[in-house]
Amino acid sequence: MATSATDHSLAVAGRLGKNDVKLHIAMFPWLAFGHILPYLELAKLFAQKGHQISFISTPKNIHRLPKLPPNLSPLINLVKLPSLNLPNDAESTSDLPREKVPTLKKAHDGLRDSLSIFLRSSKPDWLLFDFTSYWVPDMARDIGIPNAYFSIFNAACLGYVGAEFPDYRTEPDDFVVAPRWVPFPSTVAYRKYEVSRLFKELSGTQGGEDDVPILYRFFKALRGCHVVAVRSCWELETEWLNLLSDLLGKPVLPIGQLPPAPPSNDSEEDEYDESWRSTKRWLDLQPKRSVVYLAFGSEAVPSQDELTEIALGLELSGFPFFWALRARSDLAELPAGFQDRTRERGIVCTTWAPQLKILDFVPKLTLHKH
C-alpha cells in the first residue's frame, strides 16, 4: 500500500524530536518583518538542534535581516528569490503605504514559479509557509514535500477566522461578535471602527489571481497544510488550541512566543551606539514607573489626525514619554511647537528604536502599547 503525504509528514514530524536525525527545513514567510523575524527566530531554534534551514525571501529583505549568530550561520542558508520589480524597490510592507499592500501581495504571488524551482531542486524534508502563500500546499503536494502553516498570529485569532467562510458573515456587524462556532464565552472580535476599515478585505469572495481576499488565503492555508504551528502556548490558549484542532481536523502545535534573543549589555555595538547610550542616560534619570512608552510597530502608520491626537494626549498627560514614531514624513507632521514644549520630558524617536533594551527598563514604564 502506498504511503500518503499525510502519513509521511507525520512520520517526519516524529523525527524532529530525535537528536540523531537532521532535517532540511525550508521556510517562506510573508513579506513583512513582523512575519519574517518570528520565522527567523524559529529557524535559529531549528538550527540549534542541528537541522539545515533554507530561509527564503527576496534580496532586499534578506539583506535587512539581523546578523546570524556565528555558530548557526553555517546551518541557515539565506535563499534569495528574484526581486519583485515594484516601484522604489519595495519588497516588504514597511516599504509601502497600507493602501499599496495589495500590490505587494500580487508580486508575492508572482514568486510561485521561482519557489517551485528551488523546492524541486533542493527537496527539503519540510516546508513552513505563511498564510499569504495560499498556493503553497498544492505546490508542495505536487512535489511531495510535507508542509506546515506557521502562524505568527495566536490561536484565538485563527479560531476567530475559522476554517471556512460562513454564509452569515456578510455585514460589518457580523465581525464585531464572537463567531457561532466558538463554544465558550469569548470577547475576541473586531471593534466597529476596526472592521469598518477592513470589511472589504475580510468579506471579499474569491477573486481572480489578481485579487485574492485575505480570508480566502487564510482558509486555503489552514485547510491545505498538513500541520498548523502557532506562536502560542498551552498555558495561555488551551481552549482556542483545542478548538482550532477540532475545526481543522489536523494537528495544531503551539511552539511558544519566539521572542528575539536579549541584547548583550557589553557588546561592541552597544559601546559605540551613542543614540542608545543617550536614551539610556535619559531613562536612568526618570522616576520609577513614570515613563509612558508608546510604540505601534513598523506596520501601523498613523494618519495626520491620529498623530495629532496622540501628540496632544501625551502633552496633556504631563508624564515623561518615549515615543517610537513611524510616520510617513511626506504626509504627517507633529503639532506646531510640540517638540519644543515637551523637549525636557519626552523623546520622539523617528529612527529604529532598540525596543528590547528599552523594555529592560520596564519598572520605569507605565505603558507599552504595540
XYZ file of C-alpha atoms in Angstrom:
370
model
C 0.000 0.000 0.000
C 1.371 3.443 -0.945
C 2.231 5.856 1.847
C 0.124 9.026 1.793
C 1.658 12.506 2.038
C -0.036 12.957 5.405
C 1.420 9.713 6.762
C 4.836 10.765 5.519
C 4.533 14.247 7.056
C 3.591 12.872 10.460
C 6.463 10.399 10.274
C 8.890 13.217 9.520
C 7.367 15.307 12.330
C 8.083 12.481 14.736
C 11.727 12.503 13.668
C 12.108 16.180 14.628
C 12.367 15.249 18.280
C 15.154 12.715 17.731
C 18.596 14.169 18.265
C 20.266 11.829 15.764
C 18.033 12.804 12.817
C 18.843 16.045 10.997
C 16.343 17.516 8.564
C 16.374 20.098 5.811
C 13.605 22.623 6.557
C 12.591 25.354 4.090
C 10.861 28.477 5.447
C 8.933 31.026 3.357
C 7.438 33.916 5.370
C 5.184 36.713 4.125
C 6.992 39.886 3.045
C 6.539 41.755 6.328
C 9.132 41.950 9.069
C 6.501 41.197 11.695
C 6.373 37.795 9.977
C 9.962 37.455 8.753
C 11.574 37.939 12.165
C 9.499 35.304 14.046
C 10.254 32.884 11.206
C 13.937 33.687 11.620
C 13.778 33.065 15.384
C 12.203 29.665 14.717
C 14.890 28.981 12.111
C 17.549 29.646 14.755
C 15.874 27.217 17.162
C 15.804 24.523 14.478
C 19.451 25.226 13.641
C 20.407 24.904 17.310
C 19.169 21.303 17.053
C 21.410 20.718 14.050
C 18.756 20.977 11.320
C 19.645 22.593 7.991
C 17.490 25.625 7.119
C 16.713 27.253 3.787
C 15.322 30.690 4.682
C 13.608 32.063 1.589
C 12.754 35.680 0.776
C 13.626 38.461 -1.670
C 17.097 40.053 -1.952
C 16.314 43.303 -0.135
C 14.630 41.509 2.757
C 17.500 39.032 3.084
C 19.926 41.959 3.177
C 17.935 43.604 6.007
C 17.931 40.547 8.274
C 19.793 40.840 11.571
C 23.196 39.195 11.607
C 23.067 35.473 12.322
C 24.995 34.055 15.294
C 28.333 32.675 14.026
C 27.600 29.201 15.396
C 24.296 28.987 13.469
C 25.231 30.752 10.250
C 26.575 27.585 8.513
C 23.209 25.872 9.077
C 20.959 28.688 7.802
C 21.101 29.176 4.051
C 19.624 32.546 3.034
C 17.875 31.964 -0.292
C 17.138 34.990 -2.486
C 14.236 34.698 -4.888
C 14.067 37.260 -7.725
C 13.309 40.890 -6.899
C 9.681 41.980 -7.199
C 10.286 44.888 -9.612
C 7.938 47.182 -7.707
C 8.347 50.988 -7.604
C 11.081 52.246 -5.254
C 12.417 48.678 -4.937
C 9.634 47.815 -2.483
C 9.943 44.264 -1.149
C 8.129 44.419 2.205
C 5.105 46.054 3.790
C 7.420 48.543 5.510
C 8.341 49.912 2.071
C 4.751 50.771 1.134
C 1.740 52.661 2.492
C -1.088 50.385 3.582
C -3.210 51.052 0.506
C -0.417 49.694 -1.712
C -0.010 46.366 0.119
C -2.368 44.540 -2.319
C 0.229 45.308 -4.998
C 2.846 43.603 -2.842
C 0.590 40.548 -2.445
C 0.238 40.264 -6.217
C 4.003 40.498 -6.652
C 4.462 37.923 -3.879
C 2.149 35.526 -5.718
C 4.413 36.009 -8.720
C 7.224 34.263 -6.813
C 5.414 30.935 -7.182
C 7.450 29.611 -10.107
C 10.798 30.629 -8.587
C 9.890 28.943 -5.307
C 8.801 25.796 -7.131
C 12.116 25.595 -8.988
C 14.063 25.917 -5.736
C 11.972 23.314 -3.916
C 12.209 20.799 -6.758
C 15.990 21.139 -6.860
C 16.637 21.157 -3.090
C 13.904 18.717 -1.949
C 13.612 19.789 1.728
C 12.070 17.426 4.277
C 9.589 20.110 5.380
C 8.286 23.438 4.092
C 6.941 26.057 6.523
C 4.898 28.785 4.854
C 2.782 31.835 5.691
C -0.924 32.420 5.094
C -0.437 34.752 2.135
C 1.138 31.879 0.185
C -2.191 30.057 -0.062
C -0.938 28.237 -3.174
C 1.957 26.538 -1.354
C 0.097 23.406 -0.106
C -0.898 22.395 -3.647
C 2.624 23.077 -4.908
C 4.245 21.156 -2.063
C 1.878 18.234 -2.563
C 2.797 18.064 -6.256
C 6.499 17.996 -5.360
C 5.985 15.579 -2.472
C 7.065 17.842 0.401
C 5.170 17.863 3.738
C 4.140 21.396 4.641
C 3.125 23.300 7.748
C 1.427 26.659 8.007
C 3.364 28.554 10.683
C 1.096 31.294 12.017
C 2.597 34.312 13.738
C -0.971 35.009 14.901
C -2.154 33.323 18.075
C -4.744 30.559 18.292
C -7.566 32.937 19.251
C -7.004 34.893 16.045
C -7.097 31.742 13.914
C -10.102 30.422 15.826
C -11.911 33.693 15.134
C -11.124 33.340 11.419
C -12.421 29.755 11.428
C -11.985 27.003 8.894
C -14.191 28.266 6.073
C -16.107 31.375 5.042
C -19.588 31.226 6.645
C -22.648 32.378 4.734
C -23.779 34.675 7.533
C -20.686 36.925 7.640
C -21.917 39.453 5.093
C -22.123 42.722 7.082
C -19.652 44.616 9.295
C -21.774 43.838 12.373
C -21.116 40.118 11.813
C -17.453 40.681 12.678
C -17.941 42.545 15.983
C -19.221 39.484 17.874
C -17.706 36.082 18.591
C -18.229 33.549 15.756
C -21.019 30.985 16.152
C -18.557 28.074 16.119
C -16.833 29.218 19.335
C -18.453 27.079 22.098
C -17.082 29.000 25.092
C -17.522 32.629 26.254
C -15.298 34.915 24.216
C -14.828 38.620 23.587
C -12.427 38.037 20.683
C -13.873 40.128 17.848
C -13.238 43.299 15.923
C -14.425 46.644 17.194
C -16.768 48.529 14.888
C -14.189 51.146 13.910
C -11.658 48.399 13.140
C -13.893 46.333 10.909
C -15.084 49.420 9.037
C -11.544 49.760 7.674
C -11.069 46.074 6.879
C -14.520 44.937 5.771
C -13.802 44.855 2.044
C -10.794 42.606 2.608
C -12.495 40.416 5.211
C -15.758 39.850 3.373
C -14.441 39.568 -0.169
C -15.408 36.493 -2.134
C -12.774 34.568 -4.033
C -11.396 36.813 -6.723
C -9.208 36.164 -9.696
C -5.490 35.702 -9.460
C -5.053 39.475 -9.255
C -7.426 39.928 -6.321
C -7.312 37.214 -3.660
C -9.022 38.238 -0.380
C -7.213 37.842 2.932
C -9.693 35.357 4.381
C -9.523 33.169 1.290
C -5.748 32.999 1.743
C -6.234 32.042 5.395
C -8.762 29.297 4.608
C -6.629 27.777 1.845
C -3.535 27.795 4.071
C -5.348 26.284 7.058
C -7.182 23.656 5.015
C -4.305 22.729 2.708
C -1.428 22.235 5.139
C -0.593 19.014 6.966
C 0.126 20.708 10.303
C -0.568 24.142 11.821
C 2.165 25.634 14.014
C 1.037 28.559 16.168
C 3.071 31.176 18.010
C 1.352 30.431 21.309
C 1.437 28.067 24.288
C -0.973 25.716 26.071
C -0.890 27.735 29.285
C -2.371 30.790 27.561
C -4.724 29.318 24.957
C -5.816 25.806 25.887
C -9.433 26.281 24.740
C -8.514 28.002 21.490
C -5.846 25.459 20.544
C -8.239 22.569 21.137
C -10.996 24.341 19.187
C -8.685 25.033 16.267
C -7.602 21.401 16.083
C -11.255 20.288 16.170
C -12.263 22.765 13.440
C -9.417 21.785 11.125
C -9.180 18.081 11.931
C -5.381 18.173 11.978
C -2.529 18.696 14.460
C -2.170 22.225 15.854
C 1.177 22.703 17.581
C 1.912 25.642 19.918
C 5.596 26.490 19.621
C 5.960 29.333 22.136
C 6.188 33.100 21.727
C 9.591 33.170 19.961
C 10.915 36.407 21.464
C 14.171 37.616 19.929
C 17.321 36.902 21.865
C 18.021 39.511 24.565
C 20.640 42.085 23.633
C 24.129 41.817 25.015
C 24.863 44.556 27.537
C 28.567 44.568 26.829
C 28.651 44.121 23.076
C 30.872 46.239 20.880
C 27.785 47.557 19.127
C 26.389 48.954 22.390
C 29.697 50.596 23.239
C 29.631 52.763 20.128
C 25.871 53.284 19.814
C 25.618 56.862 21.021
C 21.885 57.010 20.292
C 21.182 54.145 22.692
C 23.586 55.460 25.317
C 21.820 58.834 25.224
C 18.412 57.155 25.598
C 19.678 55.020 28.470
C 21.016 58.062 30.323
C 17.628 59.750 29.942
C 15.738 56.687 31.195
C 18.062 56.418 34.186
C 17.100 59.942 35.240
C 13.324 59.322 35.230
C 11.377 58.413 38.406
C 10.252 54.808 38.761
C 7.104 53.882 36.775
C 6.766 57.371 35.353
C 7.640 56.975 31.664
C 4.997 56.368 29.015
C 6.462 54.194 26.260
C 4.470 54.370 23.036
C 5.239 52.108 20.065
C 2.789 50.812 17.470
C 5.322 48.848 15.455
C 6.541 49.320 11.911
C 3.236 48.442 10.225
C 0.831 50.831 11.985
C 1.484 54.199 10.369
C -0.783 56.855 11.948
C -2.804 59.281 9.885
C -2.325 63.001 10.441
C -5.422 63.189 12.668
C -4.269 60.190 14.726
C -0.761 61.587 15.026
C -2.080 64.924 16.282
C -4.385 63.308 18.857
C -1.594 61.082 20.194
C 0.823 64.004 20.474
C -1.659 66.266 22.248
C -2.632 63.430 24.591
C 0.997 62.873 25.549
C 1.459 66.582 26.113
C -1.643 66.907 28.290
C -0.729 63.828 30.334
C 2.215 65.600 31.914
C 4.199 62.338 32.025
C 7.685 61.830 30.631
C 7.468 59.742 27.459
C 9.441 57.826 24.863
C 7.580 57.691 21.547
C 8.886 55.337 18.871
C 7.192 57.042 15.955
C 6.969 55.620 12.480
C 5.183 58.013 10.175
C 5.404 58.936 6.526
C 7.262 62.217 6.701
C 5.678 63.422 3.473
C 2.144 63.057 4.849
C 2.267 63.659 8.599
C 3.821 66.142 10.990
C 3.708 66.788 14.721
C 1.607 69.707 16.049
C 3.348 73.074 15.839
C 5.608 73.623 18.835
C 5.010 70.143 20.299
C 8.648 69.128 20.474
C 9.728 72.476 21.916
C 7.054 72.299 24.624
C 7.886 68.703 25.587
C 11.632 68.689 24.969
C 12.522 68.471 28.663
C 10.339 65.450 29.402
C 9.958 63.472 26.201
C 11.793 61.780 23.346
C 10.324 61.309 19.869
C 12.402 58.661 18.099
C 11.748 58.589 14.336
C 14.514 56.091 13.563
C 14.851 52.468 14.678
C 14.269 52.129 18.430
C 16.097 49.406 20.430
C 12.871 48.086 21.931
C 14.331 45.149 23.852
C 16.868 47.393 25.520
C 14.192 49.951 26.384
C 11.973 47.242 27.854
C 14.801 46.304 30.203
C 13.594 49.437 31.989
C 10.045 48.095 32.497
C 9.944 49.197 36.188
C 10.242 52.756 34.911
C 7.475 52.413 32.318
C 3.761 52.957 32.755
C 2.592 51.885 29.306
C 3.775 49.746 26.452
C 1.391 49.775 23.522
C 2.361 47.669 20.497
